[in-house]
Amino acid sequence: MAPIEKLYGRSCRSSICWFEVAQSQQKSYAEVRRRDLEFEIGDWVYWKISPMKGVMMFSKRGKLSPRYVGPYQILQHIGKVAYELDLHNNLASVHPIFHVSMLKKCIGDPIFIIPIEGLGVDERLSYEEVQVEIFDRQVKRLRNKEVTSIKVLWRNPLVEDAT
């Protein structure tokens, strides 16, 4: 304790003291947006992609482009803030180690995750649906236009849905 603090019962009002106050205030402002994230090995996470990488790698652009891709499983914890992900063979050109700020925890049951290998996905992460049968066809009349709607059964190796 400094002699001036003993005499007056508080710290002095010099610029050195205000530096500590300013630093603690800056720290509190910075910690408002900070997330303390820790993942365990085997957890499922989403990988955050930048808009430019989204256009280049996944050929998506605009407001409806995906912000996160995945989910991917964590293989290894590297250092304090880095994780190694189990990326698919389609993303072999991407380095598999990511900072914790680029990851988002996958909330849900990993049983419902459909593997990309079984879908026949190409290098652009897209696949072609195969039409099995046309169920129904309707023609609706709207004022002086006719709108045709067709109900189709699509076949996928894992899922069959009619839309």
PDB file of C-alpha atoms in Angstrom, residues 3 7 14 17 20 22 33 39 42 44 48 72 78-79 81 84 105 117 137 145 148-149 159:
ATOM      1  CA  PRO A   3       1.783   6.133   1.681  1.00  0.00           C
ATOM      2  CA  LEU A   7      -3.133   8.862   4.459  1.00  0.00           C
ATOM      3  CA  SER A  14      -2.786  10.530 -11.023  1.00  0.00           C
ATOM      4  CA  CYS A  17      -4.231   5.148 -11.663  1.00  0.00           C
ATOM      5  CA  GLU A  20      -5.627   0.865 -14.652  1.00  0.00           C
ATOM      6  CA  ALA A  22      -9.342   2.447 -18.363  1.00  0.00           C
ATOM      7  CA  ARG A  33     -18.911 -10.433 -26.913  1.00  0.00           C
ATOM      8  CA  PHE A  39     -15.295 -28.867 -27.215  1.00  0.00           C
ATOM      9  CA  GLY A  42     -15.930 -36.729 -30.611  1.00  0.00           C
ATOM     10  CA  TRP A  44     -20.034 -32.592 -33.627  1.00  0.00           C
ATOM     11  CA  LYS A  48     -18.198 -21.200 -40.212  1.00  0.00           C
ATOM     12  CA  TYR A  72     -18.022 -32.463 -38.671  1.00  0.00           C
ATOM     13  CA  ILE A  78      -4.566 -28.742 -30.503  1.00  0.00           C
ATOM     14  CA  GLY A  79      -3.302 -26.074 -28.139  1.00  0.00           C
ATOM     15  CA  VAL A  81      -8.012 -22.707 -29.028  1.00  0.00           C
ATOM     16  CA  GLU A  84      -8.753 -30.733 -35.840  1.00  0.00           C
ATOM     17  CA  LYS A 105     -21.583 -26.639 -31.532  1.00  0.00           C
ATOM     18  CA  GLU A 117     -20.652 -40.638 -49.182  1.00  0.00           C
ATOM     19  CA  ARG A 137     -51.174 -33.442 -61.593  1.00  0.00           C
ATOM     20  CA  LYS A 145     -53.751 -17.887 -65.854  1.00  0.00           C
ATOM     21  CA  THR A 148     -49.931 -26.599 -63.119  1.00  0.00           C
ATOM     22  CA  SER A 149     -48.725 -28.396 -59.998  1.00  0.00           C
ATOM     23  CA  VAL A 159     -34.899 -41.188 -48.186  1.00  0.00           C
TER      24      VAL A 159
END
